[in-house]
mmCIF file of C-alpha atoms and ligand atoms in Angstrom:
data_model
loop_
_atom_site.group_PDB
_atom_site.id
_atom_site.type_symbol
_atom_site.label_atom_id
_atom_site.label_comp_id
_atom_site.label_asym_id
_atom_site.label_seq_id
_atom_site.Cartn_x
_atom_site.Cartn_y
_atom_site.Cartn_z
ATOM 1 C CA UNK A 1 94.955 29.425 88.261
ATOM 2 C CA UNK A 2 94.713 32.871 86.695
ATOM 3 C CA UNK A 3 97.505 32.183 84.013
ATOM 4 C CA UNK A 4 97.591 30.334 80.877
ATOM 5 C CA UNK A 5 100.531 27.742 79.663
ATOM 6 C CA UNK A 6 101.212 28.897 76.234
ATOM 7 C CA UNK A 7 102.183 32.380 78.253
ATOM 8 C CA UNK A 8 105.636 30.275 78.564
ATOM 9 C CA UNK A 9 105.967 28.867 74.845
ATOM 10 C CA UNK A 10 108.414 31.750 73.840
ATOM 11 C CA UNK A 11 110.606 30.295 76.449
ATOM 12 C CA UNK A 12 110.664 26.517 76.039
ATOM 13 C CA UNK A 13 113.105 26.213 73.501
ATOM 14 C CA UNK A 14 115.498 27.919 75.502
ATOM 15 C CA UNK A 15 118.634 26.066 76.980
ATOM 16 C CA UNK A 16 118.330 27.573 80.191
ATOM 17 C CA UNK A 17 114.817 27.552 81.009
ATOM 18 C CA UNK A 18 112.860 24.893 82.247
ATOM 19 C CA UNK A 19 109.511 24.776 84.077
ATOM 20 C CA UNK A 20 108.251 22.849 86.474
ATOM 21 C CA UNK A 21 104.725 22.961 87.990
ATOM 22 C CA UNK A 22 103.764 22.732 91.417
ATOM 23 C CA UNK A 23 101.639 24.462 94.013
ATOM 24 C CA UNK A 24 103.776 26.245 96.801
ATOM 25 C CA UNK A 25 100.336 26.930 98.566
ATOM 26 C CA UNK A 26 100.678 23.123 99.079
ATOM 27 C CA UNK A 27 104.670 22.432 98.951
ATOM 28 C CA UNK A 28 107.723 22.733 96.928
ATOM 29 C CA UNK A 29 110.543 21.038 96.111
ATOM 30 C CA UNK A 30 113.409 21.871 94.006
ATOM 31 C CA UNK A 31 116.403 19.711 92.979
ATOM 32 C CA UNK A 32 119.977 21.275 92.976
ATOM 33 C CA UNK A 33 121.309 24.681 93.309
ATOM 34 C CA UNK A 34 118.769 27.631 93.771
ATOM 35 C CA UNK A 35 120.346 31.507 93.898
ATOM 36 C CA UNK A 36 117.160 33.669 93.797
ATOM 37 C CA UNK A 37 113.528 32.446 94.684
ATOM 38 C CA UNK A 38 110.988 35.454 93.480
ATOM 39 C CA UNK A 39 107.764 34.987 94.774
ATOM 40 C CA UNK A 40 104.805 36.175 92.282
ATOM 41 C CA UNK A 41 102.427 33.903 92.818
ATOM 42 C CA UNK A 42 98.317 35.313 93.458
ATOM 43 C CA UNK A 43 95.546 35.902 91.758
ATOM 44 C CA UNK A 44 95.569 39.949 91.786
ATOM 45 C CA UNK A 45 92.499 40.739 90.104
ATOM 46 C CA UNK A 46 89.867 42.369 92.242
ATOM 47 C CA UNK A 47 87.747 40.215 90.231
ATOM 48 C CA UNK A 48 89.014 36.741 91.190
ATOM 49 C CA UNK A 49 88.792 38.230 95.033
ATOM 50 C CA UNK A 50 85.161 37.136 95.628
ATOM 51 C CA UNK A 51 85.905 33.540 93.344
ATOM 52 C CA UNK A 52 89.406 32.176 95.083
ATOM 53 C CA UNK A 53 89.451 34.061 98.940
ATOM 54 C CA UNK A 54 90.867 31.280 100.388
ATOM 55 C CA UNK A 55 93.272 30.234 97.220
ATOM 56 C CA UNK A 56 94.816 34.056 97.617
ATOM 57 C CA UNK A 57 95.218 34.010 101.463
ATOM 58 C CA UNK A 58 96.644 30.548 101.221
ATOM 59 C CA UNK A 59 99.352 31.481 98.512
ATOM 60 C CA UNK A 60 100.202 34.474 100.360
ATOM 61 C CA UNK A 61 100.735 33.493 103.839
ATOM 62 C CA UNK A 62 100.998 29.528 103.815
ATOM 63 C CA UNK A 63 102.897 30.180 100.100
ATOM 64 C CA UNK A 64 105.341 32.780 101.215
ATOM 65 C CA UNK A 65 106.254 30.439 104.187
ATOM 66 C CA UNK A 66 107.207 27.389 101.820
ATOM 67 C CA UNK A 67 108.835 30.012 99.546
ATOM 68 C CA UNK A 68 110.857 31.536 102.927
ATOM 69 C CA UNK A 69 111.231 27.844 103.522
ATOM 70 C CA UNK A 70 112.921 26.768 100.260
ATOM 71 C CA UNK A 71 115.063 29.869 99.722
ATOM 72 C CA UNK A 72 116.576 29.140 103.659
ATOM 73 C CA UNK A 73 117.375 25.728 102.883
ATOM 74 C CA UNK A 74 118.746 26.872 99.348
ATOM 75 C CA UNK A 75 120.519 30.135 100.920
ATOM 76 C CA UNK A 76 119.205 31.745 98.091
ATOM 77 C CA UNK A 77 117.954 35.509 97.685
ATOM 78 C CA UNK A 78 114.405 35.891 98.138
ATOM 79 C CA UNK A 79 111.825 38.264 96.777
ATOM 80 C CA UNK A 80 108.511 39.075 97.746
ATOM 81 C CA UNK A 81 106.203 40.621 95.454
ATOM 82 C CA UNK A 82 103.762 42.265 97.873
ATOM 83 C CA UNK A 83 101.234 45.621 96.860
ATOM 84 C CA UNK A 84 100.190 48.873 97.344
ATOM 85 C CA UNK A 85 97.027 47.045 99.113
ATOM 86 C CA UNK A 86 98.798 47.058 102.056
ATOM 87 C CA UNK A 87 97.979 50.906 102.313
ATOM 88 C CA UNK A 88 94.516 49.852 101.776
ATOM 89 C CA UNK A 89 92.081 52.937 100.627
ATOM 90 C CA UNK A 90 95.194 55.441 102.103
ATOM 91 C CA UNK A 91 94.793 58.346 104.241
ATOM 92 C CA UNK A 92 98.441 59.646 103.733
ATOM 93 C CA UNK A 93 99.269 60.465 99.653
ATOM 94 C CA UNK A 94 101.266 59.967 97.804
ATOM 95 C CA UNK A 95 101.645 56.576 99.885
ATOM 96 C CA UNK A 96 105.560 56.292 101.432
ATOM 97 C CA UNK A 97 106.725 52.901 102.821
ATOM 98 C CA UNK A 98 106.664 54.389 106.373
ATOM 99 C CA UNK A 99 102.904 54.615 106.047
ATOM 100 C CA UNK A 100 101.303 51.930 107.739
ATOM 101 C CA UNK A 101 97.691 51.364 106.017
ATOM 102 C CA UNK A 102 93.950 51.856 106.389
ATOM 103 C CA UNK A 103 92.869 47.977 105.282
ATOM 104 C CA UNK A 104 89.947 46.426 106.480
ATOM 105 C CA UNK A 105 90.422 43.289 107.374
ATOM 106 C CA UNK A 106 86.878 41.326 106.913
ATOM 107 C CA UNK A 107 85.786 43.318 103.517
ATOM 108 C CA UNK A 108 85.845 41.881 100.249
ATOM 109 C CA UNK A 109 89.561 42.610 99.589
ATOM 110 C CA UNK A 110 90.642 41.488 103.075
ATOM 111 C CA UNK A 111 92.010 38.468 101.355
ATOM 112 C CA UNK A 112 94.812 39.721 99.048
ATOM 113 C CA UNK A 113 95.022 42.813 101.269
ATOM 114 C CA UNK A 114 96.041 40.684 104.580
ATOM 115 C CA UNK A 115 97.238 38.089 103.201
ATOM 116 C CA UNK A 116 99.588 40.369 101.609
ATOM 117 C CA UNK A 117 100.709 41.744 104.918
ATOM 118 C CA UNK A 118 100.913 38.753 106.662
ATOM 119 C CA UNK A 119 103.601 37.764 103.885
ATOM 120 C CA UNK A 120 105.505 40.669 104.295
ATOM 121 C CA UNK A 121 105.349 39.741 108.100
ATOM 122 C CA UNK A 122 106.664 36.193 107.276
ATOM 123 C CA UNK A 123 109.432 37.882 105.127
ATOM 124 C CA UNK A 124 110.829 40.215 107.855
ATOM 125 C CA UNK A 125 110.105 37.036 110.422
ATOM 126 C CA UNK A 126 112.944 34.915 108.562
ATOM 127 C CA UNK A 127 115.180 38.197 107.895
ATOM 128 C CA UNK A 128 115.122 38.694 111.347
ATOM 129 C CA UNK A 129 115.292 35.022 113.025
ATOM 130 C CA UNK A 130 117.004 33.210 110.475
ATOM 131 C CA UNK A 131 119.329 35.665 108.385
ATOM 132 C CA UNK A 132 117.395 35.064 105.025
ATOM 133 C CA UNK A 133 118.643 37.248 102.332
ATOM 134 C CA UNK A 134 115.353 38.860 101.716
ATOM 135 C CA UNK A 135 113.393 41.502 99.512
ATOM 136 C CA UNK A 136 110.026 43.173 99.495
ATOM 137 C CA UNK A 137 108.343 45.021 96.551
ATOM 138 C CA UNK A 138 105.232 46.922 97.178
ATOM 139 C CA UNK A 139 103.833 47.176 93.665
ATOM 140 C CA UNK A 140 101.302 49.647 92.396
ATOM 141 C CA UNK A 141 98.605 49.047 89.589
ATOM 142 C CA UNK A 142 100.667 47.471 86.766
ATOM 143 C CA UNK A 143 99.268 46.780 83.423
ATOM 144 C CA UNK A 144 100.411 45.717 79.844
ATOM 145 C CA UNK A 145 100.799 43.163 77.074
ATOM 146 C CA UNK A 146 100.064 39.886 77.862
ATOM 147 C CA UNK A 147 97.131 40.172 80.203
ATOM 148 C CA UNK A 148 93.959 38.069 80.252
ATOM 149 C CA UNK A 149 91.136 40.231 78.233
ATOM 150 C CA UNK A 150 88.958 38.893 81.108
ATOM 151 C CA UNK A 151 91.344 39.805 83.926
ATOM 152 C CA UNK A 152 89.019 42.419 84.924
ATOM 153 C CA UNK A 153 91.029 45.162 86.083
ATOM 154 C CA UNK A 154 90.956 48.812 84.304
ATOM 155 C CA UNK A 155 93.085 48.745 81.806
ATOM 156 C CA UNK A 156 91.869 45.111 80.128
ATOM 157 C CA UNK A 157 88.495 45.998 80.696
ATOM 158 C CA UNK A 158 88.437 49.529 79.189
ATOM 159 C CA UNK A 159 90.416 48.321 76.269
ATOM 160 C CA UNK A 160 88.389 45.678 75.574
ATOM 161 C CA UNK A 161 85.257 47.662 75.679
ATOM 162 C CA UNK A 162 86.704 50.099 73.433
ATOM 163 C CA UNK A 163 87.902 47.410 70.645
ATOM 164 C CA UNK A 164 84.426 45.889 70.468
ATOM 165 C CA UNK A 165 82.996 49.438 70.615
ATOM 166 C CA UNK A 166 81.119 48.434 73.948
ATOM 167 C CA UNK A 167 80.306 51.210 76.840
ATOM 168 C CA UNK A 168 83.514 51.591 79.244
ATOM 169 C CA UNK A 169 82.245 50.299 82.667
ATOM 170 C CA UNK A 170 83.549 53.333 84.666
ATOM 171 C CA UNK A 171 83.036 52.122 88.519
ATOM 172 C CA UNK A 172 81.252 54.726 91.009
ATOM 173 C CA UNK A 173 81.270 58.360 89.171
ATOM 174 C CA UNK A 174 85.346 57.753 87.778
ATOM 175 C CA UNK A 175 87.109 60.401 90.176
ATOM 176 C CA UNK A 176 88.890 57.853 91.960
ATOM 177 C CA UNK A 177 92.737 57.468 91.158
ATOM 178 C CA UNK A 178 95.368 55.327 90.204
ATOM 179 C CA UNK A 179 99.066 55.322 88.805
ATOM 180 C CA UNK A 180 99.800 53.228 86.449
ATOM 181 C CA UNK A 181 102.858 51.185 85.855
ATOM 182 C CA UNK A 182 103.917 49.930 82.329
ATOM 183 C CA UNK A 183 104.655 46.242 82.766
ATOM 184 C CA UNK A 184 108.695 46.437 81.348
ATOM 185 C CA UNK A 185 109.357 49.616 84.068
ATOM 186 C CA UNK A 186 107.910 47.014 86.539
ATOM 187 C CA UNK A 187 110.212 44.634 85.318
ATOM 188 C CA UNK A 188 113.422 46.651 85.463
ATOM 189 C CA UNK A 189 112.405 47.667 88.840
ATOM 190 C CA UNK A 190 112.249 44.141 90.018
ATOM 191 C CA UNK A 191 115.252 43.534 88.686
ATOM 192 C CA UNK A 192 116.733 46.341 90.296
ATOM 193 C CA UNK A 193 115.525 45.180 93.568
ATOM 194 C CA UNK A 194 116.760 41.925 93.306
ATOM 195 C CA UNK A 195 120.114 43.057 92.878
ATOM 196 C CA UNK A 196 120.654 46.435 94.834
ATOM 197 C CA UNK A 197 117.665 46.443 97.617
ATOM 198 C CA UNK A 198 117.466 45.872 101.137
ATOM 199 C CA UNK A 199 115.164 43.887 103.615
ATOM 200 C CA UNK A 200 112.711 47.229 103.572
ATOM 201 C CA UNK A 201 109.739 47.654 101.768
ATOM 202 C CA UNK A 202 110.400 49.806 98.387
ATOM 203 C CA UNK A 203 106.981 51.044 96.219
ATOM 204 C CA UNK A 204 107.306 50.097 92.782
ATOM 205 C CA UNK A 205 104.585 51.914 90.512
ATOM 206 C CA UNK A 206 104.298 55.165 88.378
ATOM 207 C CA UNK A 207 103.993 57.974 90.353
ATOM 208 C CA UNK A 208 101.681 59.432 87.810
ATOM 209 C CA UNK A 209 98.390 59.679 89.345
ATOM 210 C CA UNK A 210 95.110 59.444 86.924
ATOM 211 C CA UNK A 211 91.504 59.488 87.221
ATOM 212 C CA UNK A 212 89.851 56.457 85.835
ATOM 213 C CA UNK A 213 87.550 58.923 83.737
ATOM 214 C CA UNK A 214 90.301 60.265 82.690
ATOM 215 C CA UNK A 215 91.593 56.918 81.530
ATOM 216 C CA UNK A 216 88.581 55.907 79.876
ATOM 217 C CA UNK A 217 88.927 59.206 77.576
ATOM 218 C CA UNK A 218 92.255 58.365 77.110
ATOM 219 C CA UNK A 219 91.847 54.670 76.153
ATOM 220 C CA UNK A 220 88.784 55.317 73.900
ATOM 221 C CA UNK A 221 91.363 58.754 72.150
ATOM 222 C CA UNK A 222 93.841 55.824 71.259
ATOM 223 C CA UNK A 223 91.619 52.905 70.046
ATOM 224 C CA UNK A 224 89.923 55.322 68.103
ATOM 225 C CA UNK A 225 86.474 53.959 69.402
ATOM 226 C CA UNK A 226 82.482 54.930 69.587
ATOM 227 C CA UNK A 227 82.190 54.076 73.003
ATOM 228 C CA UNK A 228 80.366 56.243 75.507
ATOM 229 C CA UNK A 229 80.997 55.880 78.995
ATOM 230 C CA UNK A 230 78.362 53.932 81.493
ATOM 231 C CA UNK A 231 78.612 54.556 84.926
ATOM 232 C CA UNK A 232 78.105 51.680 87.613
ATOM 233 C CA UNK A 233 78.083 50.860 91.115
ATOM 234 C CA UNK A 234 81.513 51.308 92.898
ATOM 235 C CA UNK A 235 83.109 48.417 94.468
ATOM 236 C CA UNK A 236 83.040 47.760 98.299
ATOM 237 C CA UNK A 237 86.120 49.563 99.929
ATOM 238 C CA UNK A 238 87.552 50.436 96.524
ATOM 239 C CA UNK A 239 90.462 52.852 97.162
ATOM 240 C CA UNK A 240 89.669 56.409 96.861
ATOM 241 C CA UNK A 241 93.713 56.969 95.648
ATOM 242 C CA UNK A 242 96.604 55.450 95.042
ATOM 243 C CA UNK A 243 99.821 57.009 93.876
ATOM 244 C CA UNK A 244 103.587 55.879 95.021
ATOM 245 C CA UNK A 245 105.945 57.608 96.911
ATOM 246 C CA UNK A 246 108.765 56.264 94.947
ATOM 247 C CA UNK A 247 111.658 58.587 96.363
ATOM 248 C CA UNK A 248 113.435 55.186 98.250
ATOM 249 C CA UNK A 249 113.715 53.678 94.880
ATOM 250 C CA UNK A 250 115.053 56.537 93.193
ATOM 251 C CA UNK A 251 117.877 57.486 96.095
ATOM 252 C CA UNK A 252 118.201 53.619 96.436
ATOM 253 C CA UNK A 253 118.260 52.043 93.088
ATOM 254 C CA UNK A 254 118.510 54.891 90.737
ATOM 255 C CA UNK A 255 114.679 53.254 89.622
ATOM 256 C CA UNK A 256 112.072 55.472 88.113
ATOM 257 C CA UNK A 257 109.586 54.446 85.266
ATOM 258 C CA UNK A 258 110.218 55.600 81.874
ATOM 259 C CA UNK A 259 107.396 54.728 79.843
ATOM 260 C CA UNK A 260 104.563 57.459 79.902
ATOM 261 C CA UNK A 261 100.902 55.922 80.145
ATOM 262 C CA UNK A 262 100.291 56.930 76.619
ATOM 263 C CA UNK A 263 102.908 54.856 74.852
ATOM 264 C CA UNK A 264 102.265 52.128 77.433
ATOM 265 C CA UNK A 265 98.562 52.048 76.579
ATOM 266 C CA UNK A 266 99.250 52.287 72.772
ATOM 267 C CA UNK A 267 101.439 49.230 73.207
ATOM 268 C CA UNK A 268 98.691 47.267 75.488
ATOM 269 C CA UNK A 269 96.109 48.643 72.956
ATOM 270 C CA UNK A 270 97.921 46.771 69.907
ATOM 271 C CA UNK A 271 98.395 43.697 72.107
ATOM 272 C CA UNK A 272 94.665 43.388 72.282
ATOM 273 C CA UNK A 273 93.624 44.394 69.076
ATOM 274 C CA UNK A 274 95.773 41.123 67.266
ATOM 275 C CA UNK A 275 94.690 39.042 70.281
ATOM 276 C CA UNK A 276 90.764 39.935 69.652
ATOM 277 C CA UNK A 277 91.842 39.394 66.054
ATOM 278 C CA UNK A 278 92.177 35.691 66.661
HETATM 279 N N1 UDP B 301 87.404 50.260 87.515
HETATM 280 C C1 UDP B 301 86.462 50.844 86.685
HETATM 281 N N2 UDP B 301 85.932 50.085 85.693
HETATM 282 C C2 UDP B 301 86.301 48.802 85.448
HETATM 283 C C3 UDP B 301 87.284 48.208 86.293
HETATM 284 C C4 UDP B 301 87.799 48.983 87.316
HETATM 285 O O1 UDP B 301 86.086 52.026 86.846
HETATM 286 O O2 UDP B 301 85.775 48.196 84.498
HETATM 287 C C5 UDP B 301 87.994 51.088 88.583
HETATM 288 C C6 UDP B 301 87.949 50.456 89.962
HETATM 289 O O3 UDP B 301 86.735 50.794 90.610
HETATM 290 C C7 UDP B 301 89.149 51.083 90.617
HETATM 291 C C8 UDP B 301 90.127 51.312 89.459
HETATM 292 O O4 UDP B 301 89.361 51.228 88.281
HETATM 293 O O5 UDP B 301 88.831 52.322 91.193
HETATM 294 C C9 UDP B 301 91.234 50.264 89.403
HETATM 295 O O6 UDP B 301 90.635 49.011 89.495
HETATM 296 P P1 UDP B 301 91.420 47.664 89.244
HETATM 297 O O7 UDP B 301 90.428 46.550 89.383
HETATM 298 O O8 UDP B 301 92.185 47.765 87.976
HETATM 299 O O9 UDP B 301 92.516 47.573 90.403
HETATM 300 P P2 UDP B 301 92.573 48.045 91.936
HETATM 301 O O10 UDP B 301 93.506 49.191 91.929
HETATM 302 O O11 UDP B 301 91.209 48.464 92.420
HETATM 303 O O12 UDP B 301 93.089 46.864 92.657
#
């Protein structure tokens, strides 16, 4: 829904890849032998949240059951990709997997927020009754090359407004924080998981913590843009902070991001610039 096919043209020549489309908010069915099943699937943009409520709650509770579903009858390894939205807007920080959340449940982000914590629910529900093999990654604002210039989040939306030399939209008066995870760190860390994690929760996400003035200086330092900054209305229940406790990953996986939010943003800023080119 949120994606775009030609996202997946680098891979269709290769011999090992194939795709195959289907909806596992609806069903899925997969021929032969299956080893890992990683489920990614939701919209994730606060943006989409008010468009597709009942699309995100569906993919992440009746989703995650037909994902639980195929990777018991496969006996394959299974991954959930839950969030830091679990915490909600935290009242513990830096946010450690023992910390339970501060979500409410009927507000705007209810949605991805429960839905996401129903899923994990389902997850430890077929650990526990049926022995499934299975994984849970709580990840933190991620951001990088490849994303939609509409997606709406931060980093898309201040780098775009930079490029085109448009105010950045900073959201309530910009003191709020997050931590912000280059999308390849992400990667290795889900990787990581996959392979060395248990059935616990582990935070995935760059433990450092930025203001999203900050961020807007720092995004309009590297495009080398005009813009000024314009201030407007902050989003209902938008988290006041957000930063990871990533120590289980570290002790556990030997995990910790690499790429500094400079050379991430550089690298996301060059991304847009050729795609705005074209
Ligand atoms: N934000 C902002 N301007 C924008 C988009 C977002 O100031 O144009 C703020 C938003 O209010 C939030 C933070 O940036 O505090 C991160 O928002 P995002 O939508 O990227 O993800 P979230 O962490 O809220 O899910």
């Amino acid at each position: 829904m949120t994606s775009r096919a030609e996202k997946l043209d680098e891979f269709r020549g290769h011999p090992g890849f194939e795709f195959i489309k289907q909806d596992v908010s609806n069903e899925v069915a997969v021929d032969g032998v299956v080893t890992h099943v990683l489920h990614l699937a939701s919209p994730a943009s606060p943006l989409d949240f008010p468009d597709y409520p009942i699309q995100i709650v569906k993919v992440g509770t009746v989703g995650t059951y037909h994902m639980l579903g195929l990777a018991l009858a496969k006996n394959a390894r299974f991954l959930l990709a839950s969030t830091s939205e679990v915490y909600g807007d935290p009242l513990v920080h830096p946010q450690p997997e023992s910390y339970w959340g501060n979500v409410n449940p009927i507000g705007p982000r209810g949605c991805y927020d429960e839905s996401k914590r129903g899923a994990e629910a389902f997850a430890m529900a077929y650990h526990r009754a049926r022995g499934v093999d299975t994984r849970i990654v709580r990840i933190f604002n991620t951001y990088g090359p490849g994303m939609r210039a509409d997606d709406g989040r931060v980093v898309p939306n201040f780098i775009g407004q930079a490029l085109r030399g448009e105010p950045l939209t900073v959201y309530g008066d910009g003191s709020q924080t997050r931590s912000l995870c280059y999308i390849d760190d992400l990667v290795e860390g889900l990787l990581a998981v996959l392979e060395g994690g248990d059935d616990l929760p582990i935070n995935l996400g760059n433990p450092v913590e930025t203001t999203m003035l900050e961020l807007a200086a720092l995004v309009v330092r590297l495009t080398g843009s005009r813009s000024q900054v314009e201030f407007q209305p902050l989003p209902t229940d938008d988290p006041k902070k957000r930063c990871p406790d990533i120590s289980r990953a570290r002790e556990l996986l030997g995990w910790e991001p690499k790429v500094t939010l400079e050379a991430g943003l550089a690298r996301t800023v060059d991304y847009f610039r050729a795609a705005l080119a074209r």
